[in-house]
Amino acid sequence: RRQLYEVMVELWSNHLNVTCPSSDVWTTRAAYDRRVVRPHALGRFEDMLIASMTSPAMLLYLGGADSRGDAPNENYGRELLELHTVGIDAGYGQADVVDAARALTGLTVWRPWDEGVQAADVGTFHYHPDWHAVGPVSVLGWTHPNATADGGLDVVTSLGRYLARHPSTARTVATKLVTRFVSDRPDPALVARLAAVYLKSGTAVVPVLRALFASPEFAASAGGKTRRPAEDLLAALRALGVTPDPAATGPDGALGDLCWLLDGLGHAPLGWHPPNGYPDVAPPWLGAGTTLGRWNMHVGLAQSWWKDGLVMPDLATRLLGTAAPETRGALVDALLARLLPGLVVDPAHRTALATFLGGEGPVGDGDTTWLLPVLVALVLDSPYWSVR
């Protein structure tokens, strides 16, 4: 349900990354998704960016919550430019970073030890005028007199709107979308077209997605991207018909099982510690350790290792139907058609799978029972499965 929306939620959560678990954001990260990412995932990037700039989770994660006028913390100002908006090639310098940091001073979060704080306000955003650095600021052509401490929030909003509508930010967003949906090597011409749509639409995301999905580059992109571990796991769950066990809750439930699996593969939700977010290209996910982890995950799902939190259907019924194939070759063909629809499998690879069962002869008792899960895992281990 709403699959594109959830893909975009994951993309923006990764782009405006705030890692968790982290002692800094335990109490604020869930609200970050609810109030920053999810409301704007298919809205305007400008609105999402500004919401993130006053988000307790982001301010705590990048040190902005303690940034004061007498000692601005440059970390958030730098990441705002380098990662969230214009990108490292936009031509900004140290002076731009410093003024971005100065503009962001005074944005903070109520802490339990703050004088006069109410219990209900702990962990919420708070603007502290006395901490704001006043005086003219200039960032990549944006200027503001920044004359009063009380006007600091207006300065932040002005900077956010300017950066969101900057041509370099348009290229950043377009590149992010092309990398996600089309290719690890974004076509500059497609990026330029999408960036133009982004600017024309006032940073609205949906018109950019429509232009992307209508492009010939997207139409020709099938098989051009490699599934990351989370995509691999979700695709396997769907293909095998695995569902959560409603009777199992807590750490022993389905979410506990799935998080444990993804953590072992280095792709736990929200688990990327640097601010640049999980890689969205293939090479970082093709190492021997990750590949072995995927293979173990595939055989574990096929052989129902996680029975406490996940409901595993009968594989033969799920993948072969009620009328089982009469020959091993037909069994392999039926399995490939179900797991790899639309893909052309090399005849030598198909023969190898049949040979694993013992050849092309009649189906034996073990072929649809104890051997079938292993055969399924072999198909999921193949390069055919790893592409999307």
XYZ file of C-alpha atoms in Angstrom:
388
model
C 0.000 0.000 0.000
C 1.294 3.446 -1.004
C 4.568 1.851 -2.029
C 5.948 4.908 -3.816
C 5.195 7.038 -0.768
C 7.124 4.658 1.498
C 10.039 4.568 -0.953
C 10.163 8.357 -0.845
C 9.944 8.376 2.954
C 12.988 6.103 3.041
C 14.816 8.216 0.446
C 14.307 11.508 2.311
C 14.999 9.941 5.696
C 18.281 8.778 4.215
C 19.010 12.143 2.577
C 18.299 14.144 5.744
C 19.823 11.393 7.840
C 19.536 11.249 11.633
C 20.943 7.979 12.919
C 19.242 5.942 15.625
C 19.948 4.283 18.020
C 21.912 7.190 19.409
C 21.993 8.559 22.927
C 21.404 12.046 21.489
C 18.127 11.317 19.704
C 16.428 8.417 21.519
C 13.453 10.591 22.446
C 13.233 12.712 19.285
C 13.898 10.463 16.269
C 10.354 9.065 16.019
C 8.907 12.578 16.003
C 11.377 13.498 13.241
C 9.756 10.973 10.916
C 6.231 12.000 11.900
C 6.742 15.754 11.636
C 9.514 16.241 9.083
C 9.825 13.372 6.631
C 6.429 11.747 6.293
C 4.293 14.914 5.939
C 6.538 16.269 3.164
C 7.739 13.108 1.378
C 5.528 13.891 -1.617
C 5.199 17.597 -0.908
C 7.722 20.399 -1.355
C 11.373 19.848 -0.576
C 11.542 23.433 0.666
C 9.008 22.704 3.420
C 10.745 19.500 4.455
C 14.144 21.197 4.583
C 12.893 24.044 6.771
C 11.109 21.568 9.045
C 14.363 19.645 9.417
C 16.264 22.833 10.289
C 14.134 23.302 13.414
C 13.801 19.609 14.237
C 15.072 18.590 17.694
C 16.474 15.348 16.284
C 18.511 17.086 13.569
C 19.723 19.816 15.915
C 20.870 17.282 18.502
C 22.407 14.933 15.922
C 24.557 17.594 14.244
C 25.342 19.682 17.305
C 23.144 22.619 16.377
C 21.240 22.558 19.656
C 24.278 23.905 21.514
C 25.389 26.430 18.894
C 25.599 29.949 20.313
C 26.505 33.307 18.880
C 29.748 33.531 20.817
C 30.873 30.105 19.548
C 28.859 28.907 16.516
C 29.049 25.178 15.816
C 29.954 24.902 12.134
C 28.998 21.234 11.813
C 25.325 21.701 10.979
C 26.015 24.686 8.729
C 28.505 22.599 6.761
C 26.243 19.548 6.419
C 23.300 21.759 5.473
C 25.285 22.971 2.462
C 27.311 19.884 1.574
C 24.741 17.114 2.086
C 21.241 18.523 2.397
C 21.182 21.196 -0.311
C 23.688 22.601 -2.798
C 26.394 19.932 -2.587
C 30.147 20.078 -2.297
C 30.627 21.267 -5.898
C 28.456 24.382 -5.544
C 31.432 26.660 -5.000
C 30.843 27.718 -1.407
C 33.762 28.485 0.879
C 34.568 28.599 4.560
C 32.981 32.033 4.902
C 29.676 30.592 3.647
C 29.875 27.758 6.176
C 30.573 30.198 9.004
C 27.676 32.473 8.081
C 25.321 29.514 7.681
C 26.346 28.414 11.172
C 25.803 31.942 12.518
C 22.347 32.083 10.954
C 21.431 28.825 12.705
C 22.503 29.888 16.199
C 19.800 30.000 18.848
C 17.958 26.931 17.542
C 17.889 24.549 20.472
C 15.904 21.910 22.354
C 14.401 21.954 25.815
C 16.484 19.748 28.117
C 15.441 18.402 31.545
C 18.007 20.632 33.247
C 16.895 23.884 31.608
C 15.616 26.432 34.094
C 11.836 26.666 34.174
C 11.253 23.882 31.631
C 7.958 22.021 31.853
C 8.054 18.231 31.746
C 5.834 18.163 28.656
C 8.264 20.433 26.784
C 11.399 18.325 27.266
C 12.710 17.256 23.856
C 10.778 19.888 21.901
C 12.150 22.710 19.763
C 12.965 26.011 21.435
C 14.365 29.236 20.000
C 16.748 31.015 22.375
C 17.158 34.640 21.182
C 20.051 35.311 23.542
C 22.060 32.610 21.762
C 21.528 34.006 18.261
C 24.445 35.721 16.510
C 23.234 39.028 15.094
C 24.811 40.898 12.212
C 24.844 40.587 8.405
C 25.154 37.072 6.972
C 25.871 35.944 3.416
C 25.716 32.417 1.978
C 26.175 31.692 -1.742
C 24.548 34.934 -2.826
C 21.911 35.011 -0.081
C 22.209 37.970 2.264
C 20.275 39.054 5.315
C 20.794 41.985 7.712
C 20.037 39.673 10.639
C 19.675 42.788 12.721
C 17.882 41.506 15.812
C 18.014 38.395 17.967
C 14.226 38.202 18.002
C 14.233 37.861 14.210
C 16.483 34.810 14.146
C 13.749 32.366 13.135
C 12.912 34.517 10.111
C 16.588 34.375 9.128
C 16.548 30.574 9.326
C 13.411 30.352 7.191
C 14.836 32.772 4.623
C 18.065 30.788 4.359
C 16.179 27.503 4.036
C 13.971 28.814 1.237
C 16.944 30.234 -0.637
C 18.960 27.028 -0.402
C 15.992 24.832 -1.338
C 15.452 26.875 -4.521
C 19.124 27.122 -5.460
C 19.992 25.547 -8.864
C 22.664 23.415 -7.209
C 20.079 22.009 -4.788
C 17.859 21.224 -7.759
C 20.717 19.171 -9.200
C 21.289 17.491 -5.835
C 17.647 16.422 -5.583
C 17.451 15.366 -9.230
C 20.640 13.328 -8.919
C 19.292 11.666 -5.782
C 16.091 10.635 -7.563
C 17.820 9.400 -10.711
C 20.249 7.367 -8.620
C 17.368 5.822 -6.694
C 15.123 4.958 -9.620
C 17.296 4.689 -12.734
C 21.057 4.211 -12.474
C 24.106 4.345 -10.241
C 25.559 6.647 -12.906
C 22.954 9.379 -13.426
C 22.660 10.715 -16.967
C 23.528 14.447 -16.809
C 20.861 15.251 -19.399
C 18.128 13.572 -17.346
C 19.376 15.267 -14.182
C 19.254 18.652 -15.917
C 15.676 18.086 -17.147
C 14.467 17.042 -13.709
C 16.288 19.921 -12.019
C 14.460 22.335 -14.317
C 11.111 20.763 -13.368
C 12.036 21.017 -9.682
C 12.757 24.739 -9.940
C 9.716 25.456 -12.096
C 7.416 23.626 -9.670
C 8.649 25.523 -6.613
C 10.519 22.475 -5.218
C 7.417 20.245 -5.423
C 8.463 16.595 -5.551
C 5.528 15.041 -7.426
C 6.063 16.903 -10.749
C 9.705 15.794 -10.696
C 8.686 12.175 -10.120
C 6.150 12.341 -12.937
C 8.784 13.672 -15.316
C 11.200 10.980 -14.173
C 8.744 8.108 -14.622
C 7.729 9.403 -18.054
C 11.330 9.539 -19.248
C 12.818 7.038 -21.710
C 15.741 6.594 -19.326
C 13.417 5.234 -16.645
C 11.629 2.992 -19.151
C 14.966 1.449 -20.125
C 16.271 1.063 -16.572
C 14.978 -2.415 -15.662
C 17.845 -4.504 -14.350
C 20.113 -1.498 -14.008
C 20.052 -1.253 -10.222
C 21.146 -3.735 -7.561
C 18.901 -4.454 -4.608
C 20.298 -3.260 -1.329
C 19.881 -5.675 1.608
C 16.581 -4.205 2.830
C 15.121 -4.373 -0.685
C 16.378 -7.944 -1.021
C 14.730 -8.949 2.253
C 11.396 -7.298 1.469
C 11.309 -8.806 -2.021
C 12.045 -12.260 -0.587
C 9.298 -11.920 2.025
C 6.817 -11.024 -0.694
C 7.912 -13.750 -3.073
C 7.764 -16.455 -0.410
C 4.541 -15.174 1.141
C 6.073 -14.660 4.583
C 3.859 -12.628 6.935
C 4.161 -11.314 10.516
C 2.834 -13.525 13.282
C 0.216 -11.353 15.034
C 0.611 -13.394 18.209
C 4.320 -12.550 18.504
C 5.165 -9.092 19.817
C 8.151 -7.202 21.163
C 11.732 -8.275 20.419
C 10.522 -11.789 19.559
C 8.025 -10.495 17.014
C 8.378 -9.939 13.289
C 9.962 -6.492 13.621
C 12.585 -7.885 15.969
C 13.412 -10.675 13.526
C 13.619 -8.354 10.533
C 15.696 -5.723 12.331
C 18.068 -8.439 13.510
C 18.440 -9.694 9.943
C 19.066 -6.235 8.498
C 21.458 -5.258 11.257
C 23.558 -8.296 10.396
C 23.619 -7.128 6.775
C 24.657 -3.583 7.698
C 21.347 -2.086 6.571
C 19.278 -1.676 9.724
C 16.633 1.065 9.484
C 18.100 4.409 10.608
C 21.363 2.646 11.392
C 23.821 4.605 9.226
C 25.928 6.665 11.612
C 27.545 9.320 9.324
C 25.241 12.153 8.188
C 25.463 11.245 4.495
C 23.003 8.323 4.711
C 23.228 4.773 3.390
C 24.893 4.380 -0.035
C 22.386 4.044 -2.880
C 24.822 2.509 -5.366
C 25.881 -1.110 -5.735
C 29.614 -1.358 -4.850
C 29.318 -0.886 -1.061
C 26.802 -3.758 -0.929
C 28.707 -6.294 -3.037
C 31.394 -7.331 -0.564
C 31.937 -10.944 0.436
C 30.540 -10.435 3.938
C 27.291 -8.861 2.752
C 26.894 -11.447 -0.006
C 27.342 -14.322 2.442
C 24.871 -12.650 4.783
C 22.296 -12.447 1.993
C 22.762 -16.120 1.168
C 22.240 -17.065 4.801
C 19.149 -14.856 4.922
C 17.702 -16.542 1.823
C 18.171 -20.076 3.086
C 16.908 -19.062 6.525
C 13.673 -17.693 5.085
C 13.196 -20.627 2.730
C 13.792 -23.150 5.522
C 11.660 -21.289 8.087
C 14.377 -20.558 10.620
C 12.432 -17.634 12.113
C 9.217 -19.304 13.218
C 8.715 -17.236 16.369
C 7.903 -13.931 14.691
C 7.222 -14.832 11.052
C 4.577 -17.080 9.516
C 6.036 -19.237 6.756
C 3.593 -20.722 4.211
C 3.993 -24.105 2.600
C 6.556 -23.404 -0.128
C 5.336 -26.058 -2.550
C 1.785 -24.706 -2.504
C 2.929 -21.096 -2.588
C 5.405 -21.413 -5.456
C 4.243 -24.436 -7.441
C 0.473 -24.395 -6.957
C -1.781 -27.289 -6.069
C -0.904 -29.299 -9.186
C 2.783 -30.078 -8.713
C 4.930 -30.422 -11.872
C 5.545 -33.995 -12.969
C 9.216 -33.591 -13.907
C 12.131 -31.916 -12.219
C 12.743 -29.763 -15.274
C 9.151 -28.554 -15.174
C 9.519 -27.890 -11.445
C 12.560 -25.701 -12.070
C 10.766 -23.862 -14.880
C 7.732 -23.204 -12.665
C 9.935 -21.957 -9.848
C 11.899 -19.610 -12.118
C 8.696 -18.234 -13.620
C 7.365 -17.486 -10.142
C 10.499 -16.017 -8.582
C 12.038 -14.332 -11.651
C 9.058 -13.257 -13.789
C 10.029 -11.711 -17.097
C 13.729 -12.551 -16.799
C 15.510 -14.770 -19.309
C 17.637 -17.319 -17.464
C 20.692 -18.752 -19.188
C 19.891 -22.373 -20.214
C 23.092 -23.547 -18.539
C 21.945 -22.031 -15.246
C 18.521 -23.630 -15.581
C 20.168 -26.983 -16.267
C 22.370 -26.570 -13.188
C 19.289 -26.167 -11.006
C 17.697 -29.273 -12.495
C 20.955 -31.158 -11.962
C 20.855 -30.173 -8.288
C 17.567 -32.081 -8.044
C 19.013 -35.042 -9.921
C 18.308 -34.267 -13.562
C 15.268 -33.812 -15.764
C 13.453 -36.965 -14.649
C 10.243 -37.433 -12.687
C 9.726 -35.455 -9.501
C 10.634 -37.418 -6.381
C 9.203 -37.110 -2.892
C 12.106 -35.033 -1.592
C 12.027 -32.597 -4.493
C 8.968 -30.725 -3.181
C 9.770 -31.123 0.523
C 13.274 -30.905 1.971
C 15.059 -30.092 -1.316
C 12.672 -27.339 -2.430
C 13.745 -24.746 0.194
C 17.381 -25.213 -0.812
C 16.483 -24.839 -4.484
C 14.546 -21.669 -3.695
C 17.550 -20.284 -1.822
C 19.801 -21.022 -4.805
C 17.520 -18.977 -7.061
C 17.476 -16.105 -4.555
C 21.268 -16.272 -4.333
C 21.619 -15.781 -8.091
C 22.524 -12.504 -9.826
C 19.111 -12.636 -11.515
C 17.438 -12.036 -8.160
C 19.800 -9.282 -7.050
C 18.826 -6.812 -9.785
C 15.711 -4.691 -9.795
